[in-house]
XYZ file of C-alpha atoms in Angstrom:
428
model
C 0.000 0.000 0.000
C 3.000 2.319 -0.309
C 1.509 3.569 -3.579
C -0.977 5.551 -1.464
C 1.890 7.913 -0.652
C 2.492 10.557 -3.315
C 5.610 12.470 -4.334
C 5.084 15.676 -6.303
C 7.356 16.690 -9.164
C 7.530 20.410 -9.961
C 9.256 21.581 -13.164
C 10.269 25.210 -12.741
C 12.887 24.991 -15.540
C 10.416 24.398 -18.367
C 13.328 23.847 -20.726
C 14.676 20.813 -22.599
C 16.540 19.438 -19.589
C 13.542 19.932 -17.305
C 11.250 18.161 -19.782
C 13.736 15.312 -20.102
C 13.937 14.829 -16.353
C 10.133 14.935 -16.049
C 9.743 12.331 -18.793
C 12.296 10.029 -17.176
C 10.574 10.186 -13.800
C 7.012 9.868 -15.046
C 8.004 6.945 -17.284
C 9.360 4.909 -14.388
C 7.276 1.789 -13.671
C 4.816 2.202 -10.820
C 4.217 -0.536 -8.261
C 2.287 -1.056 -5.069
C 5.551 -1.066 -3.127
C 6.718 2.409 -4.179
C 5.221 5.905 -3.838
C 3.288 7.410 -6.720
C 4.793 10.306 -8.678
C 2.573 13.257 -9.586
C 3.544 16.056 -11.975
C 2.329 19.406 -10.657
C 1.976 22.034 -13.375
C 0.034 24.505 -11.202
C 3.041 25.494 -9.057
C 4.819 28.481 -10.625
C 7.679 29.431 -8.286
C 9.855 28.039 -5.547
C 8.040 29.902 -2.756
C 4.742 28.326 -3.740
C 6.454 24.949 -3.828
C 7.838 25.522 -0.325
C 4.414 26.436 1.055
C 2.854 23.381 -0.547
C 5.609 21.062 0.710
C 5.425 22.476 4.239
C 1.639 22.308 4.597
C 0.283 19.498 2.419
C 2.813 17.288 0.633
C 4.595 14.124 1.612
C 7.592 15.308 -0.386
C 8.393 17.514 -3.387
C 11.169 17.268 -5.962
C 11.765 20.587 -7.742
C 13.557 20.992 -11.071
C 15.051 24.408 -10.457
C 14.491 27.336 -12.741
C 17.241 28.072 -15.314
C 18.737 24.574 -15.290
C 18.736 24.189 -19.073
C 20.435 27.563 -19.621
C 23.146 26.965 -17.011
C 23.959 23.508 -18.326
C 24.076 24.663 -21.974
C 26.348 27.570 -21.066
C 28.704 25.269 -19.157
C 28.922 22.804 -22.055
C 29.460 25.375 -24.786
C 31.293 28.246 -23.052
C 32.880 26.431 -20.136
C 31.266 28.588 -17.471
C 31.174 27.501 -13.851
C 28.495 24.982 -13.063
C 27.038 23.752 -9.751
C 25.231 20.442 -10.197
C 23.482 20.756 -6.817
C 21.407 23.617 -8.245
C 19.713 21.241 -10.675
C 17.267 19.539 -8.288
C 15.951 20.409 -4.831
C 14.159 18.049 -2.480
C 11.711 19.871 -0.206
C 11.074 17.781 2.865
C 9.422 18.034 6.268
C 8.999 15.311 8.850
C 5.829 16.512 10.541
C 3.421 14.703 8.178
C 4.703 11.411 9.532
C 8.265 11.126 10.828
C 8.452 7.403 10.038
C 6.969 7.268 6.535
C 8.727 10.297 5.106
C 12.362 9.266 5.649
C 11.616 5.589 5.067
C 9.639 5.838 1.835
C 9.523 9.395 0.515
C 13.009 10.784 0.971
C 14.742 7.519 0.085
C 12.678 7.248 -3.112
C 13.480 10.829 -4.107
C 17.213 10.264 -3.526
C 17.210 7.045 -5.576
C 15.245 8.740 -8.365
C 17.683 11.663 -8.471
C 20.605 9.230 -8.883
C 18.776 7.432 -11.685
C 18.008 10.712 -13.453
C 21.624 11.846 -13.130
C 22.893 8.602 -14.675
C 20.514 8.718 -17.634
C 21.084 12.407 -18.372
C 24.839 11.922 -18.161
C 24.753 8.932 -20.536
C 22.607 10.772 -23.075
C 24.732 13.901 -22.808
C 28.053 12.048 -23.316
C 26.687 10.197 -26.315
C 25.535 13.422 -27.971
C 28.752 15.215 -27.083
C 30.916 12.536 -28.672
C 28.770 12.468 -31.807
C 28.397 16.210 -32.422
C 31.125 18.174 -30.658
C 34.189 19.309 -32.553
C 37.671 19.829 -31.146
C 36.974 23.446 -30.148
C 33.773 22.513 -28.321
C 35.487 19.653 -26.559
C 38.243 21.932 -25.365
C 35.895 24.631 -24.061
C 33.319 22.371 -22.361
C 33.166 22.227 -18.587
C 34.107 18.621 -17.728
C 32.234 18.702 -14.431
C 29.010 19.709 -16.156
C 29.603 17.044 -18.783
C 30.256 14.148 -16.420
C 28.056 15.137 -13.477
C 25.260 17.413 -14.696
C 22.543 16.510 -12.180
C 22.717 16.515 -8.394
C 20.243 17.265 -5.644
C 20.139 19.628 -2.703
C 17.862 19.159 0.305
C 15.824 21.839 2.032
C 14.245 20.951 5.362
C 11.049 22.951 5.857
C 9.968 21.261 9.093
C 12.745 20.234 11.497
C 11.216 17.053 12.823
C 13.561 14.398 11.464
C 15.248 13.283 14.682
C 15.349 9.599 15.602
C 12.722 9.634 18.362
C 10.342 11.898 16.454
C 7.870 9.072 15.837
C 7.734 7.900 19.453
C 7.875 11.128 21.467
C 4.161 12.140 21.235
C 2.589 8.680 21.776
C 4.995 7.665 24.535
C 4.450 10.970 26.324
C 0.671 10.498 26.131
C 0.987 6.883 27.289
C 3.085 7.666 30.354
C 0.841 10.533 31.402
C -2.258 8.336 30.993
C -0.795 5.483 33.042
C 0.182 7.875 35.826
C -3.324 9.304 35.912
C -5.035 5.909 36.027
C -3.894 5.303 39.617
C -5.618 8.320 41.221
C -8.699 7.736 39.055
C -9.099 4.182 40.334
C -8.426 5.205 43.935
C -11.050 7.938 43.697
C -13.627 5.292 42.798
C -13.092 3.550 46.146
C -12.468 6.616 48.283
C -15.510 8.523 47.050
C -17.968 5.677 47.685
C -19.567 7.276 50.822
C -19.836 10.558 48.937
C -22.349 9.079 46.506
C -24.756 8.482 49.422
C -24.492 11.984 50.879
C -23.863 14.486 48.071
C -26.017 15.478 45.148
C -25.254 14.260 41.650
C -24.255 17.660 40.275
C -21.852 18.199 43.168
C -20.167 14.851 42.546
C -19.967 15.506 38.795
C -18.467 18.983 39.244
C -15.922 17.681 41.752
C -14.799 14.913 39.384
C -14.443 17.333 36.477
C -12.361 19.758 38.542
C -10.119 17.067 40.022
C -9.460 15.335 36.685
C -8.803 18.646 34.934
C -6.337 19.676 37.625
C -4.460 16.374 37.464
C -4.310 16.484 33.668
C -2.976 20.047 33.769
C -0.190 19.022 36.156
C 0.880 15.994 34.120
C 0.662 17.988 30.870
C 3.115 20.428 32.434
C 5.421 17.530 33.312
C 5.224 16.258 29.719
C 6.132 19.665 28.323
C 9.095 19.897 30.687
C 10.236 16.436 29.579
C 10.420 17.555 25.941
C 12.237 20.711 26.988
C 14.763 18.537 28.814
C 15.027 16.322 25.722
C 16.170 19.308 23.664
C 18.611 20.158 26.428
C 20.964 23.057 25.764
C 19.662 23.258 22.184
C 16.185 24.378 23.274
C 16.602 27.746 21.481
C 18.013 26.313 18.228
C 16.649 24.511 15.173
C 18.023 21.190 16.395
C 15.329 18.684 17.442
C 12.580 21.007 16.281
C 11.949 24.717 16.328
C 13.314 26.823 19.205
C 11.238 26.514 22.384
C 9.915 29.939 23.301
C 7.384 30.822 25.970
C 4.548 30.784 23.457
C 5.582 27.444 21.943
C 5.923 25.896 25.409
C 2.361 27.029 26.244
C 1.135 25.553 22.934
C 2.804 22.252 23.762
C 1.263 22.214 27.253
C -2.193 23.048 25.860
C -1.858 20.255 23.285
C -0.991 17.696 25.947
C -3.837 18.905 28.168
C -6.410 18.839 25.369
C -5.340 15.299 24.470
C -5.452 14.014 28.041
C -8.838 15.452 29.053
C -11.156 13.435 26.752
C -9.077 10.313 27.330
C -9.273 10.528 31.128
C -12.956 11.536 31.211
C -13.683 8.532 29.009
C -11.680 6.158 31.239
C -13.256 7.555 34.413
C -16.739 7.074 32.970
C -16.080 3.454 32.087
C -14.451 2.744 35.445
C -17.660 3.799 37.218
C -19.898 1.279 35.457
C -17.447 -1.587 34.876
C -16.837 -3.948 37.836
C -13.434 -3.678 39.462
C -12.486 -7.204 38.413
C -12.748 -6.040 34.788
C -11.139 -2.632 35.320
C -8.290 -3.423 32.901
C -10.648 -3.963 29.960
C -11.526 -0.296 29.242
C -7.892 0.713 29.814
C -6.576 -1.828 27.322
C -9.304 -1.100 24.771
C -8.526 2.613 25.034
C -4.726 2.681 25.198
C -3.894 0.158 22.448
C -5.918 1.804 19.624
C -4.651 5.227 20.666
C -1.025 4.096 20.594
C -1.458 2.384 17.232
C -3.132 5.445 15.729
C -0.228 7.681 16.776
C 2.511 5.377 15.428
C 1.313 3.627 12.282
C 0.904 5.290 8.882
C -2.818 5.170 8.164
C -2.236 5.510 4.414
C -0.393 2.178 4.543
C -3.273 0.415 6.340
C -6.526 -1.026 4.951
C -9.448 1.419 4.781
C -10.995 -0.145 7.898
C -8.373 1.540 10.081
C -9.329 5.044 8.985
C -11.380 5.276 12.188
C -8.036 5.662 13.993
C -8.247 9.321 12.985
C -10.873 9.787 15.704
C -8.431 8.749 18.438
C -7.218 11.551 20.753
C -3.603 10.340 20.476
C -3.733 10.598 16.662
C -4.994 14.176 16.655
C -2.826 15.148 19.621
C 0.271 13.635 18.009
C -0.328 15.503 14.767
C -0.868 18.739 16.682
C 2.302 18.111 18.713
C 4.375 17.644 15.557
C 3.005 20.895 14.184
C 3.892 22.783 17.374
C 7.429 21.382 17.383
C 8.176 21.700 13.648
C 5.780 24.340 12.348
C 4.852 22.105 9.390
C 1.743 20.233 8.247
C -0.806 22.465 9.951
C -4.212 20.855 10.478
C -5.484 23.056 13.288
C -9.136 22.967 12.276
C -9.225 19.190 12.086
C -7.139 18.588 15.224
C -8.909 21.072 17.485
C -12.351 20.219 16.115
C -11.984 16.497 16.799
C -10.411 16.996 20.235
C -13.048 19.477 21.403
C -15.800 17.230 20.054
C -14.409 14.268 21.960
C -14.107 16.431 25.057
C -17.804 17.336 24.899
C -18.811 13.705 24.327
C -16.667 12.447 27.214
C -18.122 15.084 29.564
C -21.657 14.013 28.651
C -20.717 10.371 29.152
C -19.206 11.147 32.561
C -22.425 12.936 33.573
C -24.523 9.880 32.689
C -22.152 7.358 34.280
C -21.941 9.251 37.580
C -25.740 9.348 37.691
C -25.989 5.597 37.090
C -23.254 4.827 39.607
C -24.891 6.965 42.296
C -28.200 5.193 41.800
C -26.494 1.794 42.094
C -24.707 2.859 45.282
C -27.879 4.167 46.934
C -29.889 1.129 45.841
C -27.210 -1.243 47.145
C -26.436 -2.732 43.746
C -22.672 -2.212 44.148
C -20.308 -2.490 47.085
C -17.472 -0.181 48.087
C -15.058 -1.957 45.717
C -17.333 -1.293 42.760
C -18.428 -4.901 42.304
C -22.097 -5.544 41.602
C -23.979 -7.298 44.398
C -26.772 -8.300 42.011
C -26.628 -9.624 38.484
C -27.340 -7.444 35.510
C -30.484 -9.418 34.792
C -31.875 -8.484 38.250
C -31.174 -4.757 38.103
C -33.880 -3.786 35.593
C -36.687 -5.808 37.298
C -35.640 -4.282 40.625
C -35.830 -0.787 39.171
C -39.284 -1.499 37.768
C -40.481 -2.862 41.098
C -39.166 0.168 42.965
C -40.875 2.578 40.572
C -44.174 0.676 40.756
C -44.224 0.354 44.547
C -46.659 2.569 46.532
C -44.706 5.069 48.583
C -45.164 4.492 52.326
C -45.705 7.251 54.857
C -42.616 8.440 56.624
C -42.377 7.364 60.239
C -42.226 10.395 62.474
C -39.328 10.608 64.813
C -39.768 11.168 68.522
C -39.139 14.901 68.307
C -41.654 15.236 65.476
C -44.608 13.489 67.237
C -47.691 15.768 67.458
C -48.346 17.211 70.927
C -51.774 16.859 72.623
C -53.038 18.261 75.946
C -52.705 16.147 79.038
C -55.926 14.545 80.450
C -56.681 12.921 83.797
C -56.207 9.288 82.650
C -52.653 10.191 81.633
C -51.911 11.244 85.227
C -53.459 8.149 86.920
C -51.356 5.044 86.551
C -53.422 2.024 85.656
C -52.372 -0.864 87.891
C -53.867 -4.226 88.773
C -54.987 -3.022 92.263
C -56.761 -0.014 90.765
C -58.617 -2.272 88.294
C -59.700 -4.655 91.127
C -61.015 -1.751 93.246
C -63.096 -0.478 90.299
C -64.665 -3.934 89.757
C -65.627 -4.325 93.438
C -67.321 -0.922 93.500
C -69.249 -1.819 90.351
C -70.482 -5.067 91.928
C -71.706 -3.315 95.122
C -73.618 -0.785 93.042
C -75.410 -3.565 91.151
C -76.342 -5.330 94.428
C -77.856 -2.169 95.895
């Protein structure tokens, strides 16, 4: 599926040498195991090519303007000639730091060598057949034997060795560190579900999780700053880290962590503790895969990886570090949408968990005391039951005035005396 990756060829020379190079490249056999070449005729200057390569392209090979004139002048008049001005590879590693050096840049370099060999062979054959003694003496031998070479221009400094792994590993470590307090809060907050209102519990969870994510996002930003080391204000290992770029990196980490942790907290409330690892595994593994693999090299089924927070957060992180391949609308739109969905899910799950706690369906460890098949009939029975009157406490009993019988204790002797008096009255 490497053919899904495209390399753009831009001919700014528009002369005989430029047309020859374009024909050689476009005539090369295409296969599923190599990137596809595309000839772009709509790009008119090198600045436009740079903007396109920095923002949208996997890689661009430019045939520089004036190549045909410089080469002809060197062969006929013997003028100085720099072969590296013939071709320019415009690269940036922010699109995907694994696919671009592995497939794109290596293919461009191999193609440039092939073009140089074919142009040199054709040029030597023509020179031997047509040139006279004067032309042979005045020709520039360097231009004759090595007419084509390639220079490289890096438009997005993100081609260091750990570029592929830094965003996903940073997200993974922060997520694993946050899982511990999230699970402990499930056990420690159990009595709170019986005493506090639902909105109070929900607001407290949102504030606590947001605060923890902000702290760990700060730690992640400091880790990357330490990774750059003394080169933090240079182009090495990415663009210089300024105050604004550090805040962007922290915001990116925070915006990636929030929907992930709200989602995990929601699932931890409704999933029994014995199965607590299931939502973590089902969340972490797809996120890690989405941030590492090249989706263009995967079957179409895996396009849903683009909805993963780690995928969008990793792309946004690479843009912040390198300044290339900007997809702010897509990245921020997906992350904010997932944040809203995870907040709504947390609201519903806290409501369900509070009802289960009050009804006695779960214990303090989060395990269900009744089976799932018994919960719905129990809820129906509770809703259909007639509400009983509340028993009044001792302090709430209604007061009534005291009467004489309340002051006279009723004893056995008093009852016997009353009966004897009644009998005497009947006898009389």
